[in-house]
Amino acid sequence: MKRILIVGATSAIATACARLWAAEGAELFLVARNAERLAETVADLTPRGAAAVHGFELDVNDVHRHADMLEACAAALQQIDIVLIAHGTLPDQAACEADTELMLAEFATNAGATLALLNRLAARLEMQRCGTLAVISSVAGDRGRASNYVYGSAKAAVTACCEGLRARLFRHGVHVVTIKPGFVDTPMTRDLPLPRPLVISAEQAAARIVAGIARRRAVLYVPAFWAAIMFVIRSLPQPIFKRLRL
Amino acid sequence: MSGTVHCWGHQPAIAQTPHAPVWRDETPGQLAALHARFGTTLPFGNGRSYGDSCLAASDHVLHLARLDRFIATDWSRGIVRAEAGMQLATLITAALGHGWFVPVTPGTRFVTLGGALANDVHGKNHHRRGTFGRHVRAFGLLRSDDGTLECTPQTRPELFAASIGGLGLTGIVTWVELQLMPVRTGWLDTVTQRFGRIDDFFRLSAELDPLHEYTVAWIDCLARSARGVYFAGDHAEFGPDAPSPGRVWGVPATPPVSLMNRASLALFNQAYWRAHPAQPRRARSWYQPFFYPLDRIARWNRIYGRRGFQQFQCVLPDAAAEPALRELLGAIAAHGRGSFLAVLKRCGDLASPGLLSFPMAGHSLALDFPHDPALEALFERLDAIVHEAGGRLYPAKDAHMSGQHFRHAYPAWERLERLRDPALMSRFWQRVTT
């Protein structure tokens, strides 16, 4: 039986992952900000097969409560086999350009809070000498694009942090997976005009994420074709890239 | 992102814009917003209704597929409460592990609980258990005028009756509480036997229906004799572990023309009939292939091409069933187009709590036809036979019936109209009540 901690558990992708793990009989510790939605998610997962489901209310920006959360999680699960970090917001780029405070707040949620969590979790897993740390970053972190570089730079920080942690924790038997979804149909992307053929459902994304974590992949593009797309985008020379409207 | 949704038969092919709440507390706000912006809307589940009964008059539907969570379960008594967008497939998977099964299931497990309630679906065990609505203990109903209500037969008898089979018009069903049926395993003991003539079907049906939980027959309506295959099944007491899920095949794209034509149909029907035994054969089957053979082909509705297809499903009261059925099959054979899927089943006399429930004691016949303009004449002829026999057509599968036939066959429609939520209107309801 796997014992799994999920941060940002009421997000569409995290919920879909939790359902797959529940069907395998896992024990889940769910962390989310909205108490009512957290309770609804907890109630849904036991009938789907989870051995036990615990809920913990937390705003990830409340960095001082991270330790309490982790303590409660360790008390409930004893050992943490998998951590999935899935919280995040999609900043309004134009609004951030006009409001530095907003930009910093968005950066804090998408990068600062994640790095703070990873720092504490790394110490915990290092002590366990086992477990997998899976973090949802984004293809947006692979390159800074004019249309969403606030989100992109936060995700770039997460990606770089994961890469460093992977090297640090490898010697201790702990694995780190960087998950880079492309376009997923979720409430977060509901109002974006995304190109339909490239969009997958949260359930399809979850199937790939759960399988990728089990196979201990290092970097997981979701779906796989984004590895090719991002290879091309990363290869574009600066003089061309800066002229593109991406 | 903004996609569109359609009805299952793609006929009428009117795209619906979905507005999808993700959490229960978002639903009232979205209903109010749709009411204010577009006048009316309609709840939409997983789009398994064949015709326009799931299409909003405004073409903006409240899409409930994301509201698919369990709310509470009591496995000791087999009582489950879940959000209305949950599909039967999810419920069955969870329930089987605790020794329960849904008491009534239609031929696809991809219908939602809300859709099953709103269409008061029935299954192969109608003669034993009646319709889905008989097993509903309570449901949540969100109305644009009265807010959130909890409906049970005791607390709100009128709304309870009107909503079961109420085609989603009495309010948004937000959750459903269902009484499940105890089973020992997910396996069924089955009996299969082919028959050569329609008389043999009636003989088999009279003899075997009372002995089995589930019974249904497939007919080859291209053959003059209306030969077919009779299937019966009962939940098995014993059986091995669940088999590994078979591969799901999908129809990747919609071909420009229907792949169903007279030649392919005749070939299929011939092979299918020959594949079944002339004498009763007993076997054991996992529940999925027994109840849901078509669910193994994702988006099978695409094989009918861009023009889509229409289903014709009627129920004929006992007294007139046999001669009327002969007449229907004769008219179809004379028309020469035939139907890929022709299903014949006996309905029992257990009354439904729903005002507009479709089944009645007698026989139900369901047929799929690729859509083409010539269908109209055939359907007119078939409708007339059903009307003469005192039968009726199934709104969940309909895209053509006349308002006159509907109002005659469902006299309680005016009671439903009085209880209809003013914010809800379907293309079907508009078509048959005006």
JSON list of N, CA and C in Angstrom, two decimals, chain B residues 223-258:
[
{"chain": "B", "resi": 223, "resn": "ALA", "atom": "N", "xyz": [-34.25, -10.24, -42.00]},
{"chain": "B", "resi": 223, "resn": "ALA", "atom": "CA", "xyz": [-34.77, -11.56, -42.37]},
{"chain": "B", "resi": 223, "resn": "ALA", "atom": "C", "xyz": [-36.30, -11.52, -42.32]},
{"chain": "B", "resi": 224, "resn": "ARG", "atom": "N", "xyz": [-36.94, -12.13, -43.31]},
{"chain": "B", "resi": 224, "resn": "ARG", "atom": "CA", "xyz": [-38.41, -12.12, -43.37]},
{"chain": "B", "resi": 224, "resn": "ARG", "atom": "C", "xyz": [-39.04, -12.70, -42.11]},
{"chain": "B", "resi": 225, "resn": "SER", "atom": "N", "xyz": [-38.38, -13.71, -41.57]},
{"chain": "B", "resi": 225, "resn": "SER", "atom": "CA", "xyz": [-38.98, -14.42, -40.45]},
{"chain": "B", "resi": 225, "resn": "SER", "atom": "C", "xyz": [-38.74, -13.70, -39.12]},
{"chain": "B", "resi": 226, "resn": "ALA", "atom": "N", "xyz": [-37.95, -12.63, -39.13]},
{"chain": "B", "resi": 226, "resn": "ALA", "atom": "CA", "xyz": [-37.56, -11.94, -37.89]},
{"chain": "B", "resi": 226, "resn": "ALA", "atom": "C", "xyz": [-36.96, -12.92, -36.90]},
{"chain": "B", "resi": 227, "resn": "ARG", "atom": "N", "xyz": [-35.92, -13.63, -37.37]},
{"chain": "B", "resi": 227, "resn": "ARG", "atom": "CA", "xyz": [-35.20, -14.53, -36.47]},
{"chain": "B", "resi": 227, "resn": "ARG", "atom": "C", "xyz": [-34.38, -13.71, -35.48]},
{"chain": "B", "resi": 228, "resn": "GLY", "atom": "N", "xyz": [-33.88, -14.37, -34.46]},
{"chain": "B", "resi": 228, "resn": "GLY", "atom": "CA", "xyz": [-33.11, -13.61, -33.47]},
{"chain": "B", "resi": 228, "resn": "GLY", "atom": "C", "xyz": [-32.41, -14.49, -32.47]},
{"chain": "B", "resi": 229, "resn": "VAL", "atom": "N", "xyz": [-31.91, -13.86, -31.42]},
{"chain": "B", "resi": 229, "resn": "VAL", "atom": "CA", "xyz": [-31.22, -14.58, -30.35]},
{"chain": "B", "resi": 229, "resn": "VAL", "atom": "C", "xyz": [-31.77, -14.09, -29.02]},
{"chain": "B", "resi": 230, "resn": "TYR", "atom": "N", "xyz": [-32.09, -15.05, -28.15]},
{"chain": "B", "resi": 230, "resn": "TYR", "atom": "CA", "xyz": [-32.66, -14.74, -26.84]},
{"chain": "B", "resi": 230, "resn": "TYR", "atom": "C", "xyz": [-31.56, -14.90, -25.79]},
{"chain": "B", "resi": 231, "resn": "PHE", "atom": "N", "xyz": [-31.41, -13.89, -24.92]},
{"chain": "B", "resi": 231, "resn": "PHE", "atom": "CA", "xyz": [-30.41, -13.93, -23.85]},
{"chain": "B", "resi": 231, "resn": "PHE", "atom": "C", "xyz": [-31.10, -13.82, -22.49]},
{"chain": "B", "resi": 232, "resn": "ALA", "atom": "N", "xyz": [-30.65, -14.63, -21.55]},
{"chain": "B", "resi": 232, "resn": "ALA", "atom": "CA", "xyz": [-31.13, -14.47, -20.17]},
{"chain": "B", "resi": 232, "resn": "ALA", "atom": "C", "xyz": [-29.91, -14.52, -19.24]},
{"chain": "B", "resi": 233, "resn": "GLY", "atom": "N", "xyz": [-30.02, -13.93, -18.08]},
{"chain": "B", "resi": 233, "resn": "GLY", "atom": "CA", "xyz": [-28.90, -13.94, -17.15]},
{"chain": "B", "resi": 233, "resn": "GLY", "atom": "C", "xyz": [-29.34, -13.75, -15.72]},
{"chain": "B", "resi": 234, "resn": "ASP", "atom": "N", "xyz": [-28.52, -14.24, -14.81]},
{"chain": "B", "resi": 234, "resn": "ASP", "atom": "CA", "xyz": [-28.76, -14.07, -13.38]},
{"chain": "B", "resi": 234, "resn": "ASP", "atom": "C", "xyz": [-27.41, -13.85, -12.70]},
{"chain": "B", "resi": 235, "resn": "HIS", "atom": "N", "xyz": [-27.40, -13.03, -11.64]},
{"chain": "B", "resi": 235, "resn": "HIS", "atom": "CA", "xyz": [-26.15, -12.82, -10.91]},
{"chain": "B", "resi": 235, "resn": "HIS", "atom": "C", "xyz": [-25.65, -14.14, -10.36]},
{"chain": "B", "resi": 236, "resn": "ALA", "atom": "N", "xyz": [-24.38, -14.43, -10.60]},
{"chain": "B", "resi": 236, "resn": "ALA", "atom": "CA", "xyz": [-23.82, -15.72, -10.19]},
{"chain": "B", "resi": 236, "resn": "ALA", "atom": "C", "xyz": [-23.44, -15.70, -8.71]},
{"chain": "B", "resi": 237, "resn": "GLU", "atom": "N", "xyz": [-23.59, -16.84, -8.08]},
{"chain": "B", "resi": 237, "resn": "GLU", "atom": "CA", "xyz": [-23.20, -16.98, -6.67]},
{"chain": "B", "resi": 237, "resn": "GLU", "atom": "C", "xyz": [-21.69, -17.09, -6.54]},
{"chain": "B", "resi": 238, "resn": "PHE", "atom": "N", "xyz": [-21.07, -17.64, -7.57]},
{"chain": "B", "resi": 238, "resn": "PHE", "atom": "CA", "xyz": [-19.63, -17.90, -7.52]},
{"chain": "B", "resi": 238, "resn": "PHE", "atom": "C", "xyz": [-18.97, -17.39, -8.79]},
{"chain": "B", "resi": 239, "resn": "GLY", "atom": "N", "xyz": [-17.68, -17.16, -8.69]},
{"chain": "B", "resi": 239, "resn": "GLY", "atom": "CA", "xyz": [-16.94, -16.74, -9.88]},
{"chain": "B", "resi": 239, "resn": "GLY", "atom": "C", "xyz": [-15.54, -16.34, -9.50]},
{"chain": "B", "resi": 240, "resn": "PRO", "atom": "N", "xyz": [-14.61, -16.41, -10.46]},
{"chain": "B", "resi": 240, "resn": "PRO", "atom": "CA", "xyz": [-13.23, -16.02, -10.17]},
{"chain": "B", "resi": 240, "resn": "PRO", "atom": "C", "xyz": [-13.10, -14.51, -9.99]},
{"chain": "B", "resi": 241, "resn": "ASP", "atom": "N", "xyz": [-11.88, -14.03, -9.81]},
{"chain": "B", "resi": 241, "resn": "ASP", "atom": "CA", "xyz": [-11.63, -12.60, -9.72]},
{"chain": "B", "resi": 241, "resn": "ASP", "atom": "C", "xyz": [-12.09, -11.90, -11.00]},
{"chain": "B", "resi": 242, "resn": "ALA", "atom": "N", "xyz": [-12.17, -10.59, -10.93]},
{"chain": "B", "resi": 242, "resn": "ALA", "atom": "CA", "xyz": [-12.54, -9.82, -12.11]},
{"chain": "B", "resi": 242, "resn": "ALA", "atom": "C", "xyz": [-11.51, -10.06, -13.21]},
{"chain": "B", "resi": 243, "resn": "PRO", "atom": "N", "xyz": [-11.97, -10.24, -14.45]},
{"chain": "B", "resi": 243, "resn": "PRO", "atom": "CA", "xyz": [-11.01, -10.40, -15.54]},
{"chain": "B", "resi": 243, "resn": "PRO", "atom": "C", "xyz": [-10.30, -9.06, -15.79]},
{"chain": "B", "resi": 244, "resn": "SER", "atom": "N", "xyz": [-9.10, -9.12, -16.38]},
{"chain": "B", "resi": 244, "resn": "SER", "atom": "CA", "xyz": [-8.42, -7.86, -16.67]},
{"chain": "B", "resi": 244, "resn": "SER", "atom": "C", "xyz": [-9.24, -7.15, -17.75]},
{"chain": "B", "resi": 245, "resn": "PRO", "atom": "N", "xyz": [-9.35, -5.83, -17.62]},
{"chain": "B", "resi": 245, "resn": "PRO", "atom": "CA", "xyz": [-10.20, -5.10, -18.55]},
{"chain": "B", "resi": 245, "resn": "PRO", "atom": "C", "xyz": [-9.73, -5.30, -19.98]},
{"chain": "B", "resi": 246, "resn": "GLY", "atom": "N", "xyz": [-10.65, -5.65, -20.85]},
{"chain": "B", "resi": 246, "resn": "GLY", "atom": "CA", "xyz": [-10.30, -5.87, -22.25]},
{"chain": "B", "resi": 246, "resn": "GLY", "atom": "C", "xyz": [-9.97, -4.54, -22.90]},
{"chain": "B", "resi": 247, "resn": "ARG", "atom": "N", "xyz": [-9.33, -4.63, -24.04]},
{"chain": "B", "resi": 247, "resn": "ARG", "atom": "CA", "xyz": [-8.97, -3.42, -24.77]},
{"chain": "B", "resi": 247, "resn": "ARG", "atom": "C", "xyz": [-10.23, -2.72, -25.24]},
{"chain": "B", "resi": 248, "resn": "VAL", "atom": "N", "xyz": [-10.27, -1.41, -25.09]},
{"chain": "B", "resi": 248, "resn": "VAL", "atom": "CA", "xyz": [-11.39, -0.64, -25.62]},
{"chain": "B", "resi": 248, "resn": "VAL", "atom": "C", "xyz": [-11.00, -0.14, -27.00]},
{"chain": "B", "resi": 249, "resn": "TRP", "atom": "N", "xyz": [-11.77, -0.52, -27.99]},
{"chain": "B", "resi": 249, "resn": "TRP", "atom": "CA", "xyz": [-11.52, -0.04, -29.35]},
{"chain": "B", "resi": 249, "resn": "TRP", "atom": "C", "xyz": [-12.33, 1.22, -29.55]},
{"chain": "B", "resi": 250, "resn": "GLY", "atom": "N", "xyz": [-11.80, 2.11, -30.34]},
{"chain": "B", "resi": 250, "resn": "GLY", "atom": "CA", "xyz": [-12.51, 3.36, -30.58]},
{"chain": "B", "resi": 250, "resn": "GLY", "atom": "C", "xyz": [-12.70, 3.61, -32.06]},
{"chain": "B", "resi": 251, "resn": "VAL", "atom": "N", "xyz": [-13.73, 4.39, -32.38]},
{"chain": "B", "resi": 251, "resn": "VAL", "atom": "CA", "xyz": [-13.89, 4.83, -33.76]},
{"chain": "B", "resi": 251, "resn": "VAL", "atom": "C", "xyz": [-13.19, 6.19, -33.81]},
{"chain": "B", "resi": 252, "resn": "PRO", "atom": "N", "xyz": [-12.03, 6.27, -34.50]},
{"chain": "B", "resi": 252, "resn": "PRO", "atom": "CA", "xyz": [-11.19, 7.46, -34.37]},
{"chain": "B", "resi": 252, "resn": "PRO", "atom": "C", "xyz": [-11.76, 8.72, -35.01]},
{"chain": "B", "resi": 253, "resn": "ALA", "atom": "N", "xyz": [-12.56, 8.55, -36.05]},
{"chain": "B", "resi": 253, "resn": "ALA", "atom": "CA", "xyz": [-13.08, 9.74, -36.73]},
{"chain": "B", "resi": 253, "resn": "ALA", "atom": "C", "xyz": [-14.44, 9.40, -37.32]},
{"chain": "B", "resi": 254, "resn": "THR", "atom": "N", "xyz": [-15.18, 10.43, -37.64]},
{"chain": "B", "resi": 254, "resn": "THR", "atom": "CA", "xyz": [-16.49, 10.22, -38.24]},
{"chain": "B", "resi": 254, "resn": "THR", "atom": "C", "xyz": [-16.33, 10.10, -39.75]},
{"chain": "B", "resi": 255, "resn": "PRO", "atom": "N", "xyz": [-16.68, 8.93, -40.34]},
{"chain": "B", "resi": 255, "resn": "PRO", "atom": "CA", "xyz": [-16.58, 8.83, -41.79]},
{"chain": "B", "resi": 255, "resn": "PRO", "atom": "C", "xyz": [-17.64, 9.70, -42.46]},
{"chain": "B", "resi": 256, "resn": "PRO", "atom": "N", "xyz": [-17.38, 10.14, -43.71]},
{"chain": "B", "resi": 256, "resn": "PRO", "atom": "CA", "xyz": [-18.35, 11.02, -44.36]},
{"chain": "B", "resi": 256, "resn": "PRO", "atom": "C", "xyz": [-19.70, 10.35, -44.59]},
{"chain": "B", "resi": 257, "resn": "VAL", "atom": "N", "xyz": [-19.69, 9.03, -44.85]},
{"chain": "B", "resi": 257, "resn": "VAL", "atom": "CA", "xyz": [-20.97, 8.34, -45.03]},
{"chain": "B", "resi": 257, "resn": "VAL", "atom": "C", "xyz": [-21.07, 7.22, -44.01]},
{"chain": "B", "resi": 258, "resn": "SER", "atom": "N", "xyz": [-22.29, 6.77, -43.78]},
{"chain": "B", "resi": 258, "resn": "SER", "atom": "CA", "xyz": [-22.51, 5.71, -42.81]},
{"chain": "B", "resi": 258, "resn": "SER", "atom": "C", "xyz": [-21.86, 4.41, -43.26]}
]
